[in-house]
PDB file of C-alpha atoms and ligand atoms in Angstrom:
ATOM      1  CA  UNK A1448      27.567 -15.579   1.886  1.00 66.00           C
ATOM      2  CA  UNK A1449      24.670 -15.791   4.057  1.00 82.00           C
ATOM      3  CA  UNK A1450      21.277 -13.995   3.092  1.00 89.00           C
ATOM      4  CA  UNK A1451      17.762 -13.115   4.331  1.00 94.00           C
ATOM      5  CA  UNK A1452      15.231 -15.945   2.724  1.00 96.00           C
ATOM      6  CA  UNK A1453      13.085 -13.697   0.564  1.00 97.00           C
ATOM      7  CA  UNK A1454       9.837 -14.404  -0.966  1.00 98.00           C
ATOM      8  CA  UNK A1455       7.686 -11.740  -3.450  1.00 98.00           C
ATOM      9  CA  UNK A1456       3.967 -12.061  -3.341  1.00 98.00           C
ATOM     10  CA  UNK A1457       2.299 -10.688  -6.397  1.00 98.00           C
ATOM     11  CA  UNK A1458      -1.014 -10.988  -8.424  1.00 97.00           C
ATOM     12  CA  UNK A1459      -0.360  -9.669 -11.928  1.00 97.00           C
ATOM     13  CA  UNK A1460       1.865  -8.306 -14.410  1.00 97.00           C
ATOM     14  CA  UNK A1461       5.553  -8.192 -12.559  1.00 98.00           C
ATOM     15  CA  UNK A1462       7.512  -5.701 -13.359  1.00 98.00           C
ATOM     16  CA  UNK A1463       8.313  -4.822  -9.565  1.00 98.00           C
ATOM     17  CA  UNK A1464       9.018  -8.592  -8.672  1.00 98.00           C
ATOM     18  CA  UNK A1465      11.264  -8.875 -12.268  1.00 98.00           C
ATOM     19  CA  UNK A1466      13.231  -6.361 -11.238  1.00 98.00           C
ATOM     20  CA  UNK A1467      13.756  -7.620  -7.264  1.00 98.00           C
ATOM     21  CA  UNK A1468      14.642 -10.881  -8.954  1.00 98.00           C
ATOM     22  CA  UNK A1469      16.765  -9.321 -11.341  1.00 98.00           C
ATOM     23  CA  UNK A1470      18.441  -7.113  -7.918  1.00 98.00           C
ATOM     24  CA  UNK A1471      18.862 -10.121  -5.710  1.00 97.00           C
ATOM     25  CA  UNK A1472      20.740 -11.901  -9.012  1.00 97.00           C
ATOM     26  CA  UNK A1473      23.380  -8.980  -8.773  1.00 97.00           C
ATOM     27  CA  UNK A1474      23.745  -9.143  -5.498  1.00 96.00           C
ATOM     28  CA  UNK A1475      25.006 -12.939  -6.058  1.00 95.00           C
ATOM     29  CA  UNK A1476      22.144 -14.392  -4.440  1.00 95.00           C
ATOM     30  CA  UNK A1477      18.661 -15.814  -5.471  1.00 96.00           C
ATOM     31  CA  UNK A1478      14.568 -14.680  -4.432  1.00 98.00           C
ATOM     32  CA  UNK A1479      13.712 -18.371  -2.735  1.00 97.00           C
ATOM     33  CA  UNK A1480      10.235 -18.175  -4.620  1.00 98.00           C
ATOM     34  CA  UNK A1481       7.542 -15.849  -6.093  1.00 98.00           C
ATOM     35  CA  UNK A1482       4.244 -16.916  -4.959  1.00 98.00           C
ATOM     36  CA  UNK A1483       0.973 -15.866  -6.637  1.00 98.00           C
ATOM     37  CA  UNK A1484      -2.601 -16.131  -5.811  1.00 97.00           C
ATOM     38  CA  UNK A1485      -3.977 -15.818  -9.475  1.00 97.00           C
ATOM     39  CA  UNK A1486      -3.036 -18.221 -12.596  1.00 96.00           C
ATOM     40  CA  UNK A1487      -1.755 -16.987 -16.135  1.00 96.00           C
ATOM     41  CA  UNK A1488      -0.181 -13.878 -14.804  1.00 98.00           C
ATOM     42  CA  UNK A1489       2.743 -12.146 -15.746  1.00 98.00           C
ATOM     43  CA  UNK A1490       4.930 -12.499 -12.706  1.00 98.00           C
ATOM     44  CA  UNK A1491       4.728 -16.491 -12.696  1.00 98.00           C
ATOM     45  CA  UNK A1492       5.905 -16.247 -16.409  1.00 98.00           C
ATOM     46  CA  UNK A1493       8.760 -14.112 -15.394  1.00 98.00           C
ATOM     47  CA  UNK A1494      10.212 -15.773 -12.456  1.00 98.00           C
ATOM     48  CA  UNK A1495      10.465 -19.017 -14.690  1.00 98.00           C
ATOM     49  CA  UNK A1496      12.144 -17.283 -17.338  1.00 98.00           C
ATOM     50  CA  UNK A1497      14.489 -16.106 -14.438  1.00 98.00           C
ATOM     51  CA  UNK A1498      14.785 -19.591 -13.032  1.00 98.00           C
ATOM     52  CA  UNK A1499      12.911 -18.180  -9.542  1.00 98.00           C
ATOM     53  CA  UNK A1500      11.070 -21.001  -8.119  1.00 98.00           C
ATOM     54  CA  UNK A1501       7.150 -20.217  -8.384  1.00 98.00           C
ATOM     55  CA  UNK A1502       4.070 -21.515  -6.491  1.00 98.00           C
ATOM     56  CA  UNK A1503       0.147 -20.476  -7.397  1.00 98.00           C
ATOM     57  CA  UNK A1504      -2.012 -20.797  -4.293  1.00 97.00           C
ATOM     58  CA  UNK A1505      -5.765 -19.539  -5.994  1.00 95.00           C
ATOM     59  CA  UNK A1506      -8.152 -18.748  -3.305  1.00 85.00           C
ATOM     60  CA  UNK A1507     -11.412 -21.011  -3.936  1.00 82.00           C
ATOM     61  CA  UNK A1508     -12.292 -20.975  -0.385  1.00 81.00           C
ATOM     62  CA  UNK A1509     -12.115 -18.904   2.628  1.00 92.00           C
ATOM     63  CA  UNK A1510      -9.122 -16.465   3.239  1.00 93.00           C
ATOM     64  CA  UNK A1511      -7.611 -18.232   6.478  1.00 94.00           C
ATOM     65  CA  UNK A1512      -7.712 -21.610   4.584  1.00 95.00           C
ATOM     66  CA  UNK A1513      -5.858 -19.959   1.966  1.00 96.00           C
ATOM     67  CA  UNK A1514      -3.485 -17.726   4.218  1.00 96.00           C
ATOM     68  CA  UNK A1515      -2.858 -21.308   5.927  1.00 96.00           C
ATOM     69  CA  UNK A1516      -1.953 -23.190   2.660  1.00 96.00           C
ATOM     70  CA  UNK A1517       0.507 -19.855   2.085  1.00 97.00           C
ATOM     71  CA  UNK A1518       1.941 -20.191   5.407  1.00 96.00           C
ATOM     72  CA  UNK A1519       3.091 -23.810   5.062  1.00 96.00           C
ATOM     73  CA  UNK A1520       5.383 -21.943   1.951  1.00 97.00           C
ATOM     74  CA  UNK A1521       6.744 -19.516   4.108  1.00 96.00           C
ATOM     75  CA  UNK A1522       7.500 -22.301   7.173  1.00 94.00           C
ATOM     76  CA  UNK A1523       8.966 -24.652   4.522  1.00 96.00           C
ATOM     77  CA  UNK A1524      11.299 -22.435   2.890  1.00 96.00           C
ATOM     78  CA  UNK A1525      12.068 -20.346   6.485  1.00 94.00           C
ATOM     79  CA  UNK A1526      11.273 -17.400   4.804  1.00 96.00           C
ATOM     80  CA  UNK A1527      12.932 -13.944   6.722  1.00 96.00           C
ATOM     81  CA  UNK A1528      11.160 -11.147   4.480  1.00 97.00           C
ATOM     82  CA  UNK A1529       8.209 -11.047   2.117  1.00 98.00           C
ATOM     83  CA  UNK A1530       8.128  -8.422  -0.579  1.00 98.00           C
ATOM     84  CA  UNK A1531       4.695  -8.012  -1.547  1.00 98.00           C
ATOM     85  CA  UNK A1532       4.870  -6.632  -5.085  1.00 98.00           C
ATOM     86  CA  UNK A1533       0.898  -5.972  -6.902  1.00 98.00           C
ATOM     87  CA  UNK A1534      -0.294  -8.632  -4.346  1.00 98.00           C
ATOM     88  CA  UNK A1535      -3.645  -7.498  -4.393  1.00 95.00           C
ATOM     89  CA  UNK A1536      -4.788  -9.320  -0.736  1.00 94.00           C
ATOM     90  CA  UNK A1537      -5.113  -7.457   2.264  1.00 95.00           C
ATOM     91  CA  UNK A1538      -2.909  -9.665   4.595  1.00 96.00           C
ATOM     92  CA  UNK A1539      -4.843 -10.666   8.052  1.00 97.00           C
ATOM     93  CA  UNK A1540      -3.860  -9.824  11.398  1.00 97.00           C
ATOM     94  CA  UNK A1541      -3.551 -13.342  12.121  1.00 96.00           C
ATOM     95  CA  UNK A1542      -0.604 -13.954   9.486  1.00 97.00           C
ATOM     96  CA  UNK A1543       0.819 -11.277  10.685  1.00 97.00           C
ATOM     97  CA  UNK A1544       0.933 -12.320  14.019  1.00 96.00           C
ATOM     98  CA  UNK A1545       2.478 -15.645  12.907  1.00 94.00           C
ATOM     99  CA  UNK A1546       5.145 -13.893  10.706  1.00 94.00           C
ATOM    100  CA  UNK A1547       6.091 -11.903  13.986  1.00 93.00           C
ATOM    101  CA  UNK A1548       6.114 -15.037  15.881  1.00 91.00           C
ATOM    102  CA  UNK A1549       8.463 -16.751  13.960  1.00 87.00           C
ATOM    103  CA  UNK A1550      11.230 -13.456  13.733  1.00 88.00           C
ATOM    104  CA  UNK A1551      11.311 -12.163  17.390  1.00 85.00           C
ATOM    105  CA  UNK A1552       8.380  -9.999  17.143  1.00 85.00           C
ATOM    106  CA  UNK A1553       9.459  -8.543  13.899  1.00 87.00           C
ATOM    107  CA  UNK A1554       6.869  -7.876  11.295  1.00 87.00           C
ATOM    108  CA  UNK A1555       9.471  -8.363   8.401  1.00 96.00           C
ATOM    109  CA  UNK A1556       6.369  -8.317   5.054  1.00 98.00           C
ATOM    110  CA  UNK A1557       7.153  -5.217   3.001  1.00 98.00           C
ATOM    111  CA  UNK A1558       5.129  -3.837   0.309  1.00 98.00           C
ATOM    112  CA  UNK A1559       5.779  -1.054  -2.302  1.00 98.00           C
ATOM    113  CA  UNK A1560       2.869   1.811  -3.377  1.00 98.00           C
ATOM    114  CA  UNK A1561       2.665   4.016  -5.985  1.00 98.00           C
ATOM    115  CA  UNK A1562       1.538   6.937  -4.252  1.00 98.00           C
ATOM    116  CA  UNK A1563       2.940   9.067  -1.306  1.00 98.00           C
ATOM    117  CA  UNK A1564       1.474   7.738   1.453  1.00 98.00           C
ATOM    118  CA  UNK A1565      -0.880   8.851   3.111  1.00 98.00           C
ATOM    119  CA  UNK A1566      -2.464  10.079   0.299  1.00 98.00           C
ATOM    120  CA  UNK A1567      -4.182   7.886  -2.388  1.00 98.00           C
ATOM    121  CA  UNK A1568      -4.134   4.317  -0.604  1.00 98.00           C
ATOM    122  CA  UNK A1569      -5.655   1.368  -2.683  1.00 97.00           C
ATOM    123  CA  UNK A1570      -6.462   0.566  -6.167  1.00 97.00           C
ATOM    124  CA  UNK A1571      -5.902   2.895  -9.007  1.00 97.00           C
ATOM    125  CA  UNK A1572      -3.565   5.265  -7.010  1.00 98.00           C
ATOM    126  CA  UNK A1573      -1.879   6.951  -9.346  1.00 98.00           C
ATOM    127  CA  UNK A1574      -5.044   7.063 -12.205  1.00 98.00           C
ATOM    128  CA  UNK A1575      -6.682   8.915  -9.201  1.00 98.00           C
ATOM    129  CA  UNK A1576      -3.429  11.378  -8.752  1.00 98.00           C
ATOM    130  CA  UNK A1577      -3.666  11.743 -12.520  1.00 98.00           C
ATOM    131  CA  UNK A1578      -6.902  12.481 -12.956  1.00 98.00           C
ATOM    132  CA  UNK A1579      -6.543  15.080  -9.641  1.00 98.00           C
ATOM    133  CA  UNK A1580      -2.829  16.628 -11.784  1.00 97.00           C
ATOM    134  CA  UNK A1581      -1.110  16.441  -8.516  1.00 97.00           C
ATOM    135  CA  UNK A1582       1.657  18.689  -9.361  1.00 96.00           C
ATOM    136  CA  UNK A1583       3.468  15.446  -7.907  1.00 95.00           C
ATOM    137  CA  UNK A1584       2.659  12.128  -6.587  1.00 97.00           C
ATOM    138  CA  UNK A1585       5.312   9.656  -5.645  1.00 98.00           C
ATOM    139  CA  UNK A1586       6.498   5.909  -4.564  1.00 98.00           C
ATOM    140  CA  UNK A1587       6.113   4.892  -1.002  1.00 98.00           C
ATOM    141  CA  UNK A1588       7.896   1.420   0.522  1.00 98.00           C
ATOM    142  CA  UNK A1589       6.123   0.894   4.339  1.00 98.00           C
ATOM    143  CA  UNK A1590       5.843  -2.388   6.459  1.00 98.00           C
ATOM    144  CA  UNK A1591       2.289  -4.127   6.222  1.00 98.00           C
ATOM    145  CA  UNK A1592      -0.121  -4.249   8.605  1.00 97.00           C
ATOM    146  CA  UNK A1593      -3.516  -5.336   8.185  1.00 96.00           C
ATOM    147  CA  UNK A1594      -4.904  -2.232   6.841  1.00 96.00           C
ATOM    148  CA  UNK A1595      -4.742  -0.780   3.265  1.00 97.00           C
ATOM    149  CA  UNK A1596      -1.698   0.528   2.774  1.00 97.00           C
ATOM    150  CA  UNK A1597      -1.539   1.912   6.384  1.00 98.00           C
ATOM    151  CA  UNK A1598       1.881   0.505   7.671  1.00 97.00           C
ATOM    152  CA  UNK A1599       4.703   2.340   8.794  1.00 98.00           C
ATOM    153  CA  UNK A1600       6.829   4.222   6.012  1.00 98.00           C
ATOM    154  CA  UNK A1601      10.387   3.353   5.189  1.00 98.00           C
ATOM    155  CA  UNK A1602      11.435   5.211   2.183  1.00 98.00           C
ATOM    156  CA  UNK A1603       9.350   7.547   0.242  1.00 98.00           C
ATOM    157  CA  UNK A1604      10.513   9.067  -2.975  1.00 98.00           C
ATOM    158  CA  UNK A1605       8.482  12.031  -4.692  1.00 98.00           C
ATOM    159  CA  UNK A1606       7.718  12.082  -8.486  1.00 98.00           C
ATOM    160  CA  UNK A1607       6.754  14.925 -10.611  1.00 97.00           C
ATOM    161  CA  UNK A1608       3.664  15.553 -12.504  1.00 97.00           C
ATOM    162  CA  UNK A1609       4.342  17.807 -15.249  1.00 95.00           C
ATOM    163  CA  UNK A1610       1.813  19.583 -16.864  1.00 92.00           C
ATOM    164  CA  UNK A1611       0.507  17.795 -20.238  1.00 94.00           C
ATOM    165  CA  UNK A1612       2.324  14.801 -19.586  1.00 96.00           C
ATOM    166  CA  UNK A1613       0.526  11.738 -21.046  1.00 98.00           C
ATOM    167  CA  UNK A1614      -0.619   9.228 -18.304  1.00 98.00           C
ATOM    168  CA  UNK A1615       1.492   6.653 -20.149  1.00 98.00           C
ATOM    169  CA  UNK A1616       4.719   8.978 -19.456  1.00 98.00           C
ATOM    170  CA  UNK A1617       3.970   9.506 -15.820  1.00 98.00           C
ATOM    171  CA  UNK A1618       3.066   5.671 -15.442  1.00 98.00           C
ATOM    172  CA  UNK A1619       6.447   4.620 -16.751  1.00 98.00           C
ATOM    173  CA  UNK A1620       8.008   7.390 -14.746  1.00 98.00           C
ATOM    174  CA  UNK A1621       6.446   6.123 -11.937  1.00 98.00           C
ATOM    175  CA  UNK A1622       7.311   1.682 -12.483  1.00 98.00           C
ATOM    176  CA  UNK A1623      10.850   3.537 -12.583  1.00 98.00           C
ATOM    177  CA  UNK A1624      11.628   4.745  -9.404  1.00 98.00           C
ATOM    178  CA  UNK A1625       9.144   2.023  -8.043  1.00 98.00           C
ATOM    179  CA  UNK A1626      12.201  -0.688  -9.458  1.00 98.00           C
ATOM    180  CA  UNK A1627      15.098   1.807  -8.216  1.00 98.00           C
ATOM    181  CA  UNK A1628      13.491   2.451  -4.483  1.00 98.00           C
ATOM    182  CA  UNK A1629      12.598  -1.325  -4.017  1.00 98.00           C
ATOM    183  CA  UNK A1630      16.049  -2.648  -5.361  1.00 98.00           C
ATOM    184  CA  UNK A1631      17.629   0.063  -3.377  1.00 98.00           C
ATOM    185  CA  UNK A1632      15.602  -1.498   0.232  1.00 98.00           C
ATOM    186  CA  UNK A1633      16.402  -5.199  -1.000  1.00 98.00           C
ATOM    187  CA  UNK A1634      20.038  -4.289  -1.129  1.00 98.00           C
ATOM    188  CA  UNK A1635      20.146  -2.267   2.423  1.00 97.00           C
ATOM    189  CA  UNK A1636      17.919  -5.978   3.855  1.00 97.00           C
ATOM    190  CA  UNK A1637      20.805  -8.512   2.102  1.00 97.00           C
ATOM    191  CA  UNK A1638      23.691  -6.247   2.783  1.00 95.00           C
ATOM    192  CA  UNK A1639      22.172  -6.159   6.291  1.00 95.00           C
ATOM    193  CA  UNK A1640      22.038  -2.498   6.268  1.00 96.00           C
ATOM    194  CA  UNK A1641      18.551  -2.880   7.855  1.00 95.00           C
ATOM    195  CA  UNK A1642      19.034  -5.926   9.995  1.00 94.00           C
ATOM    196  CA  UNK A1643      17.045  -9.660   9.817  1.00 94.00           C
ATOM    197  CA  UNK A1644      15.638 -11.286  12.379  1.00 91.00           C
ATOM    198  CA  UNK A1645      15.980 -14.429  10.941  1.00 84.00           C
ATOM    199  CA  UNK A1646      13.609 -17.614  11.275  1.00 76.00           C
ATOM    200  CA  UNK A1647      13.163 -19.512  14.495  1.00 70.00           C
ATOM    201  CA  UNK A1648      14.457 -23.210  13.448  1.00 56.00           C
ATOM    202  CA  UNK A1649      12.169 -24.666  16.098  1.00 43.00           C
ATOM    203  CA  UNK A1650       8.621 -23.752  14.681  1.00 39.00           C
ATOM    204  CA  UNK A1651       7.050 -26.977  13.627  1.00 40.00           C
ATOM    205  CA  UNK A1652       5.432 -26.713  10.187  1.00 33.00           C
TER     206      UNK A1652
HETATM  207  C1  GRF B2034       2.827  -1.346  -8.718  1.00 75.99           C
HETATM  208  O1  GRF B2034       2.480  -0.064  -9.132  1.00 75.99           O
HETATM  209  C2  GRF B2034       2.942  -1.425  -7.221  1.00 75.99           C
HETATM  210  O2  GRF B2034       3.364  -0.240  -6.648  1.00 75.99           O
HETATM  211  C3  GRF B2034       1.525  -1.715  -6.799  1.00 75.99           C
HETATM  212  O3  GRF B2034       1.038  -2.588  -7.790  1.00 75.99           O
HETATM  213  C4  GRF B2034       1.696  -2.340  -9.011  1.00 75.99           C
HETATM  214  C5  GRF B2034       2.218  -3.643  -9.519  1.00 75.99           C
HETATM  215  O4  GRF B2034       2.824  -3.520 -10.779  1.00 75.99           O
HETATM  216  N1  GRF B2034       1.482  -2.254  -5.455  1.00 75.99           N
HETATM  217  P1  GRF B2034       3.736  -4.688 -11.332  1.00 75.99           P
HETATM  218  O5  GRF B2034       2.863  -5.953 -11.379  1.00 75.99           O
HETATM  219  O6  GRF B2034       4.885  -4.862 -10.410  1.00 75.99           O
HETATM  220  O7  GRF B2034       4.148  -4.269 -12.699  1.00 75.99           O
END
């Protein structure tokens, strides 16, 4: 079968990008690679205990050097769709613009929040809904632009708050229906449920 090229971006622990590689594996096919911009993380130690091709691109200089050395990964594997999954970099206009250059205009870089959008973008979003006791907070999936967590929505799924529940409950509540929601978009991309514009082969690299 033919599938989208997907890569996960993501900067720490890995639960969400475990369980997309763990999704794509049931669907029969394979993330091309997990790419992280910090070393001795979580996520790079999963992916090779998945057999998930990894790369670690640190940033020691400026941000479009680094977005350019990133690029040449997404060019050289043709990547359709980036999952970014705790990738804690804003992503530039100017990658953007490349991404959508290379898929018909399509911005196809995804990225998954634990709060319901609008409310509580950035860091910490759902310590900050916590310490507020929302009576409920929630997951949100949107496409990236370069703002913080300012893209369009695609799927947002609310989750309750109850009252007394530890912050260790509501976390794990939380990472659960962050797994479910993202595996559930993966499947709709490679089922082609939500349609691919896939890579121009003429791009040089
Ligand atoms: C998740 O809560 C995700 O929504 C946010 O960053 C966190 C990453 O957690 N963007 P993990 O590394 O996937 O466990």
């Amino acid at each position: 079968m033919k599938y989208p090229r997907i890569a996960v971006f993501a900067s720490g622990t890995g639960s969400n990008a475990e369980s997309l590689m763990k999704k794509m594996k049931d669907l029969g096919c394979e993330i091309e690679f997990v790419f992280s911009d910090k070393r001795d993380v979580g996520v790079l130690e999963k992916a090779l205990r998945l057999g998930v091709k990894t790369y670690l691109v640190e940033k020691t200089s400026d941000r479009a050097t680094h977005e350019e050395e990133v690029l040449k990964l997404v060019h050289r594997h043709r990547i359709d769709w980036i999952f970014l999954a705790g990738y804690m970099r804003l992503i530039s206009a100017s990658f953007l613009q490349t991404l959508q250059s290379h898929h018909q205009g399509a911005t196809q870089i995804v990225n998954i929040h634990p709060s319901l959008l609008p409310a509580y973008p950035g860091s910490q979003a759902m310590e900050r809904a916590f310490a507020d006791q929302v009576p409920h907070s929630g997951i949100t999936v949107h496409f990236v632009d370069e703002g913080m967590d300012t893209g369009k929505i695609i799927m947002q799924e609310q989750v309750a708050l109850q009252k007394f529940e530890s912050f260790s409950d509501f976390k794990m509540k939380m990472h659960s229906v962050e797994h479910r929601l993202y595996g559930q978009f993966l499947e709709n991309v490679v089922t082609g449920k939500i349609p691919t514009l896939s890579y121009k082969e003429t791009v040089e690299c």
